[in-house]
Each structure stands twice: as C-alpha cells, then as structure tokens.
mmCIF file of C-alpha atoms in Angstrom:
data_model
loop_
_atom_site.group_PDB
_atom_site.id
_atom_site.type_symbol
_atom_site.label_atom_id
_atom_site.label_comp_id
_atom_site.label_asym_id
_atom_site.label_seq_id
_atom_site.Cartn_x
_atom_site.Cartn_y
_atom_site.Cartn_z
ATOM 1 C CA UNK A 6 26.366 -9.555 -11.086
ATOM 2 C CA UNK A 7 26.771 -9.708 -7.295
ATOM 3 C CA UNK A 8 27.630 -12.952 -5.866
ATOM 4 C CA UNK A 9 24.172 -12.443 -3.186
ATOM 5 C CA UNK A 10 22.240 -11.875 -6.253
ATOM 6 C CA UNK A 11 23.080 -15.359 -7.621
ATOM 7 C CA UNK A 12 22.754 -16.563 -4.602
ATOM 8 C CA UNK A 13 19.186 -15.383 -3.410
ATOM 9 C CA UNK A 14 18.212 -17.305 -7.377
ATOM 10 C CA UNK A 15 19.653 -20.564 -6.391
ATOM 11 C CA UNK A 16 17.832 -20.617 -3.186
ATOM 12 C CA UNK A 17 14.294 -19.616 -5.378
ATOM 13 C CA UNK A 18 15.378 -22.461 -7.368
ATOM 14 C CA UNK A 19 15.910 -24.864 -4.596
ATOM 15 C CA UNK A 20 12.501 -24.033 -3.219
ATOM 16 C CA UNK A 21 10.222 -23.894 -5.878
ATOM 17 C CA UNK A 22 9.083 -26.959 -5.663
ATOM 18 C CA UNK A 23 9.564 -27.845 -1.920
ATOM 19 C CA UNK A 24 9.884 -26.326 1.815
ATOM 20 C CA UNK A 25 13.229 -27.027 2.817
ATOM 21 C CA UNK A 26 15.228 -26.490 6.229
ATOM 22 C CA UNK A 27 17.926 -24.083 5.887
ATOM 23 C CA UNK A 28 20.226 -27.055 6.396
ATOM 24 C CA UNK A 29 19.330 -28.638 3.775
ATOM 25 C CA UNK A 30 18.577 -25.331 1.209
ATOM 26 C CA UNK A 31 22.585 -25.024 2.237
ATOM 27 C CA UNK A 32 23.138 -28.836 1.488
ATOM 28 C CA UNK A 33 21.864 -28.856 -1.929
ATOM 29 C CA UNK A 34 23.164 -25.330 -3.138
ATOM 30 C CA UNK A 35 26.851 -26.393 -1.741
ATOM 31 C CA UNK A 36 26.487 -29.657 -3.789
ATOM 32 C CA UNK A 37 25.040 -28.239 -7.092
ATOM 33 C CA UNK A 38 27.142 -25.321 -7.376
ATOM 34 C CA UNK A 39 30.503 -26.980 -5.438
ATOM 35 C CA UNK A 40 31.009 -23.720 -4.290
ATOM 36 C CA UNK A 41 31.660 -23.217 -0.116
ATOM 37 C CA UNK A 42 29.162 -20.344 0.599
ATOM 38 C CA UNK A 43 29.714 -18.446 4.236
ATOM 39 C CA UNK A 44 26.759 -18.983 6.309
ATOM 40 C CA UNK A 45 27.117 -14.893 6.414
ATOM 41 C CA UNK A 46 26.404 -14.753 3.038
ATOM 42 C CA UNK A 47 23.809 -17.528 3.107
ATOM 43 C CA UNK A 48 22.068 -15.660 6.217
ATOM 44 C CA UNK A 49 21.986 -12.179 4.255
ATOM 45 C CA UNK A 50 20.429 -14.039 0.930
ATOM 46 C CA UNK A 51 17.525 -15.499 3.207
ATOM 47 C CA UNK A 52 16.989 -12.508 5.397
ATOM 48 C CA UNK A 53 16.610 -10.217 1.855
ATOM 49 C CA UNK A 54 13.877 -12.901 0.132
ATOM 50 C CA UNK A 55 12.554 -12.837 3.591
ATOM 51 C CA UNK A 56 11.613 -9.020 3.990
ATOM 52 C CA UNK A 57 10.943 -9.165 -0.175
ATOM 53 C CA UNK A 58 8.572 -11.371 0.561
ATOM 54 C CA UNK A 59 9.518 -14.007 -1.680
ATOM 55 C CA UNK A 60 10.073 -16.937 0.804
ATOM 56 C CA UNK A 61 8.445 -17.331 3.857
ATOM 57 C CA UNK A 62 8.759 -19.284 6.808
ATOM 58 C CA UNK A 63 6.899 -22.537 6.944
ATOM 59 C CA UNK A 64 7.919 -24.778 9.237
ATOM 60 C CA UNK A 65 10.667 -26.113 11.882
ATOM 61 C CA UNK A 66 12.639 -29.247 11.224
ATOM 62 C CA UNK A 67 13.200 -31.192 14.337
ATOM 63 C CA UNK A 68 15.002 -34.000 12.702
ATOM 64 C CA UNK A 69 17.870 -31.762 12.895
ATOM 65 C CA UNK A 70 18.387 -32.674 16.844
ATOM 66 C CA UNK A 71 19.292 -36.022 15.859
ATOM 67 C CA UNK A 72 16.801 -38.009 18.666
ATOM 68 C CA UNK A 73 17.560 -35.509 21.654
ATOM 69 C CA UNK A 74 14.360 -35.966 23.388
ATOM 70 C CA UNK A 75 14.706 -32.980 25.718
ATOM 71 C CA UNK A 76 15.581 -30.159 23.337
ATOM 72 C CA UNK A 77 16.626 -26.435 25.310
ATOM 73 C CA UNK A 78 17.809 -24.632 22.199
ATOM 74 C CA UNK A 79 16.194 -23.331 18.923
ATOM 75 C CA UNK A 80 18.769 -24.008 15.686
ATOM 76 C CA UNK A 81 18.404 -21.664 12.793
ATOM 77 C CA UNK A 82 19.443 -24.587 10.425
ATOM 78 C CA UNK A 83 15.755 -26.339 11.575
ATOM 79 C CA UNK A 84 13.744 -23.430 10.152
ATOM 80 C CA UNK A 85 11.689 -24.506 6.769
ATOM 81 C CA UNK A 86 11.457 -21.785 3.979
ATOM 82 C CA UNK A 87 8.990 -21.936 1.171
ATOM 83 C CA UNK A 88 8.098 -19.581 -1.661
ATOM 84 C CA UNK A 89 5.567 -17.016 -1.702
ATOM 85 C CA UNK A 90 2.717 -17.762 -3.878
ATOM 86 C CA UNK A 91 1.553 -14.204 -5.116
ATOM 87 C CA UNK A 92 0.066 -15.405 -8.670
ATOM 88 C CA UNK A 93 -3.134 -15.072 -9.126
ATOM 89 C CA UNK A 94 -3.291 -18.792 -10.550
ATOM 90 C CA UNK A 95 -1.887 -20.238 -7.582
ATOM 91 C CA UNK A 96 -3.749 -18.270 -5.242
ATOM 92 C CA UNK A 97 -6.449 -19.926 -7.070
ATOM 93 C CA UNK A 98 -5.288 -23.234 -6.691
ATOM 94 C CA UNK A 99 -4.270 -22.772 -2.975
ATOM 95 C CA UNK A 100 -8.311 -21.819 -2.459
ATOM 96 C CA UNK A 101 -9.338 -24.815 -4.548
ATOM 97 C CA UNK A 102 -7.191 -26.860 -1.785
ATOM 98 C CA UNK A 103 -8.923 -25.513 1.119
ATOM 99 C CA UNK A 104 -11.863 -27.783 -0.327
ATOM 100 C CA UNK A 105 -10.058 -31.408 -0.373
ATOM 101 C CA UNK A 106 -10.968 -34.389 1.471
ATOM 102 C CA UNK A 107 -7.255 -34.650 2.609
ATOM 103 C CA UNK A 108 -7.054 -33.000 6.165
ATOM 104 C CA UNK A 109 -3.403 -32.520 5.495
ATOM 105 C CA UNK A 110 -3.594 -30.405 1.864
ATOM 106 C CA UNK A 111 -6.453 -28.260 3.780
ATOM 107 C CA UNK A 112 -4.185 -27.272 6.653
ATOM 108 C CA UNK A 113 -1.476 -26.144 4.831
ATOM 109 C CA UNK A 114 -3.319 -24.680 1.741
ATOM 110 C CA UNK A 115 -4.912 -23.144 5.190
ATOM 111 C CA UNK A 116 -1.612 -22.081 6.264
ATOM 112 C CA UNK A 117 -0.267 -20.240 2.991
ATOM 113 C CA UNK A 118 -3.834 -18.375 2.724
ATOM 114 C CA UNK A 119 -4.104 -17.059 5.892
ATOM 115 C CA UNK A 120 -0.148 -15.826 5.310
ATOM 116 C CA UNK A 121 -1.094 -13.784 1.938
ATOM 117 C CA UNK A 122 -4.134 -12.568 3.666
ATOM 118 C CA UNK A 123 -2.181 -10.957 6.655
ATOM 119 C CA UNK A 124 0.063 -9.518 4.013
ATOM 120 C CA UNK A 125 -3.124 -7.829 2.379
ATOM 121 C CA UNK A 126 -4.297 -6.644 5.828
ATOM 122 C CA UNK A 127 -0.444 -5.292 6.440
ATOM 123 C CA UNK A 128 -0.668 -3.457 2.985
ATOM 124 C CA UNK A 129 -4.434 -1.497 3.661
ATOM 125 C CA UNK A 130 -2.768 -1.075 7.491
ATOM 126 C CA UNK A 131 0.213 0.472 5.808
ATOM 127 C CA UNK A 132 -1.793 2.680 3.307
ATOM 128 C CA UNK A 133 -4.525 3.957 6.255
ATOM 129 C CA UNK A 134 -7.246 2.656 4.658
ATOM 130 C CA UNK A 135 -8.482 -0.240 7.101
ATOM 131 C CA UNK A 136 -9.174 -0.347 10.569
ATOM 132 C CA UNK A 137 -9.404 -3.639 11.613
ATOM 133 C CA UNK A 138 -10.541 -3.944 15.334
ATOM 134 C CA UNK A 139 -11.211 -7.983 15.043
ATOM 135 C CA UNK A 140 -7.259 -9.022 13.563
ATOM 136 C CA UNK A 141 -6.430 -10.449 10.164
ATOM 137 C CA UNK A 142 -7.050 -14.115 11.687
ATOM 138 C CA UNK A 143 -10.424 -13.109 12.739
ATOM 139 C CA UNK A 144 -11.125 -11.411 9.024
ATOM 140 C CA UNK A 145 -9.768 -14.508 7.176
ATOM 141 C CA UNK A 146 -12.174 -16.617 9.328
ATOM 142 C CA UNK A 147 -15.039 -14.825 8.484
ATOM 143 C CA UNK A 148 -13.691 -14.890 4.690
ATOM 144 C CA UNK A 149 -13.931 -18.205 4.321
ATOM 145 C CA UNK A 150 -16.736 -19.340 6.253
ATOM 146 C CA UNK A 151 -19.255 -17.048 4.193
ATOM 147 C CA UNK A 152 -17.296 -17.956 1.094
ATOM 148 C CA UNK A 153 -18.205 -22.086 2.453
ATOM 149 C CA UNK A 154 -21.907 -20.636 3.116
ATOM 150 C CA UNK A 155 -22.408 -19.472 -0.905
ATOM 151 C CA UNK A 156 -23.956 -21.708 -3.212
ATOM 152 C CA UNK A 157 -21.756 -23.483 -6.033
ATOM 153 C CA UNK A 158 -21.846 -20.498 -8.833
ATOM 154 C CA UNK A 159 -21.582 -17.537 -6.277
ATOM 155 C CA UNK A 160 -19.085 -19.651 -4.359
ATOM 156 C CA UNK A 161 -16.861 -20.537 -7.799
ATOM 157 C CA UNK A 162 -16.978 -16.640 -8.312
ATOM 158 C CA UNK A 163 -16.042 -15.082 -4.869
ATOM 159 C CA UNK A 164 -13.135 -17.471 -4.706
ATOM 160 C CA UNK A 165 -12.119 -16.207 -8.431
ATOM 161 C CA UNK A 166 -12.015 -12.596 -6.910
ATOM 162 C CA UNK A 167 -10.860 -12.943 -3.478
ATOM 163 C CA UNK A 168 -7.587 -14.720 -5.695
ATOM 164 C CA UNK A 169 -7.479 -11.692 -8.101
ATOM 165 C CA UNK A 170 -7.677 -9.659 -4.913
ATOM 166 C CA UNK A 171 -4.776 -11.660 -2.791
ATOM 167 C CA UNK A 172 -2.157 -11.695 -5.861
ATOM 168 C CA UNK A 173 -0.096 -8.949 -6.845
ATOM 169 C CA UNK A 174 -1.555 -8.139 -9.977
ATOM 170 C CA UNK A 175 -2.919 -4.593 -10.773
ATOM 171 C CA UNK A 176 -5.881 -3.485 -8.904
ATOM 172 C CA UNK A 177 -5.730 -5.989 -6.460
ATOM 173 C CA UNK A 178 -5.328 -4.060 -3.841
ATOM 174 C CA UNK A 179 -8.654 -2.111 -4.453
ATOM 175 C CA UNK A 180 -10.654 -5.276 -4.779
ATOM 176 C CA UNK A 181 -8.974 -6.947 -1.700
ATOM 177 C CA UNK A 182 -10.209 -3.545 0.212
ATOM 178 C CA UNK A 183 -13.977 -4.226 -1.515
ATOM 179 C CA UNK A 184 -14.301 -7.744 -0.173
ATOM 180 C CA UNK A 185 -13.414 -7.327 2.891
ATOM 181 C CA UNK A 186 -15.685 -4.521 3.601
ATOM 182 C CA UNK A 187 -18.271 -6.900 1.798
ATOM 183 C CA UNK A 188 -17.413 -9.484 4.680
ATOM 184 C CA UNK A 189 -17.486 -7.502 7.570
ATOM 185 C CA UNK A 190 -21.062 -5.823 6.184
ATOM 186 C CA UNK A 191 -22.331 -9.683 6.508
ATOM 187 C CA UNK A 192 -21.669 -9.653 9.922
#
C-alpha cells in the first residue's frame, strides 16, 4: 500500500472527532506514528482529501503567530481541516443543530450545512440541470427559512428529506433537485 494512502487514513483518523490546524494534524500524526513525514508528502495527502471532498476547510488558527499583533502573512500551518459529513444521519443531526439555544452550535452546524449545500448546487451545476440566478447562499437561505416557517410534523419531515437529499446516498441527487425547485416555487 502506498505510503500517501496511509497517510491520507491517519489524517481521517486525526480529524474525526475534531477540526485541527495543519500544525497540529502534523503534530499528532508525527507523534503517534514516530515517523518524520515531508511536509511534501503531508501537503499532497491534504490537497487529495481536499478535492475528494473528504475534509474541508473550517477555520484559521491564529494562535499560530505566537502574540504578533500586526500579522502581514497568511501561514498554511494556521488553516483548520475538518471532515466532511456526507451521511445521511449526520446531515440529520447537523439540521437538528441549526435549532439549539447555543448561538455557537447554530453557527457552525450553519457553517457545515451551507458547505454540503453548495456542493449539491456544484453537482446539478455540473450535470446542467439547475440554473440558479440567486447563488447557493441565497437558495440555502430560502431553504431554511421556509423549513423554520413549517409547522412541527411538516417541519420534522422536510428536514428528514432535505438530509436524505444532501448525503450521498442513492437518489439523493434527484430529491435534492425536487426540493429545491419546491423552494424556489414558494417564492
């Protein structure tokens, strides 16, 4: 097995349960395997999960400037990966976020939403199905503010599709497409 291969899994494994810096992602790997990876190698391994689509970026780390107040460069090591969330389970629980009294949990279950739904919007793009004059932001938006506007039981079932629809299970695709054609019919 390639030595990226292994690699690109110890970084999954590293960040499925937190969004690291690359710093640290580097840190931890170094320490648990003892093993000096090239920050070539380390580089390729994030760029490849990158354009896969199974990390994103989350975040930027300024702790990594070390109290320099006037900062004039961007560092690579600052930027904070996470994994992509394409279950239909956690998609799921990422909606059921949106609706918690912390401010904090809403914004970034917020944050990873709106990033699956651009991918959606990329894929229908891709396939020359949608045409989109408003943006992705603007659909999401809309999404979720007639989703808030439903009462309890329809509420509870649009957010059980629009999940189905934003994972990458079979037919998602298709319902993704019905929805938001649903949502921009309500306009």
């Amino acid at each position: 097995m390639p030595k990226n291969y292994n690699l690109r899994r110890q970084i999954m494994e590293v960040l499925e349960n937190d969004e690291l810096s690359k710093k640290k992602i580097l840190e931890v790997i170094r320490s648990k395997s003892g093993i000096g990876t090239s920050d070539k190698t380390f580089n390729e391994s994030l760029m490849v999960l990158l354009r896969e689509g199974q990390i994103y970026i989350a975040d930027y780390d300024f702790t990594i400037y070390d109290g320099v107040k006037r900062i004039q460069s961007l560092r690579p090591e600052g930027i904070v990966f996470g994994v992509s969330r394409m279950d239909f389970v956690e998609i799921e629980t990422i909606l059921k976020q949106m609706e918690s009294k912390d401010h904090e949990e809403v914004y970034r279950a917020s944050k990873n939403l709106k990033r699956i739904f651009r991918r959606k919007i990329e894929e229908l793009h891709t396939e020359g199905t949608l045409n989109n004059p408003n943006g992705a932001d603007s659909l999401f938006n809309q999404t979720i503010f007639y989703m808030n506007s439903l009462g309890e039981e329809q509420k509870r079932a649009l957010r059980n599709k629009l999940a189905w629809s934003l994972s990458n299970n079979k037919g998602s695709l298709e319902l993704f497409k019905s929805i938001v054609s649903f949502v921009e019919s309500q306009d």
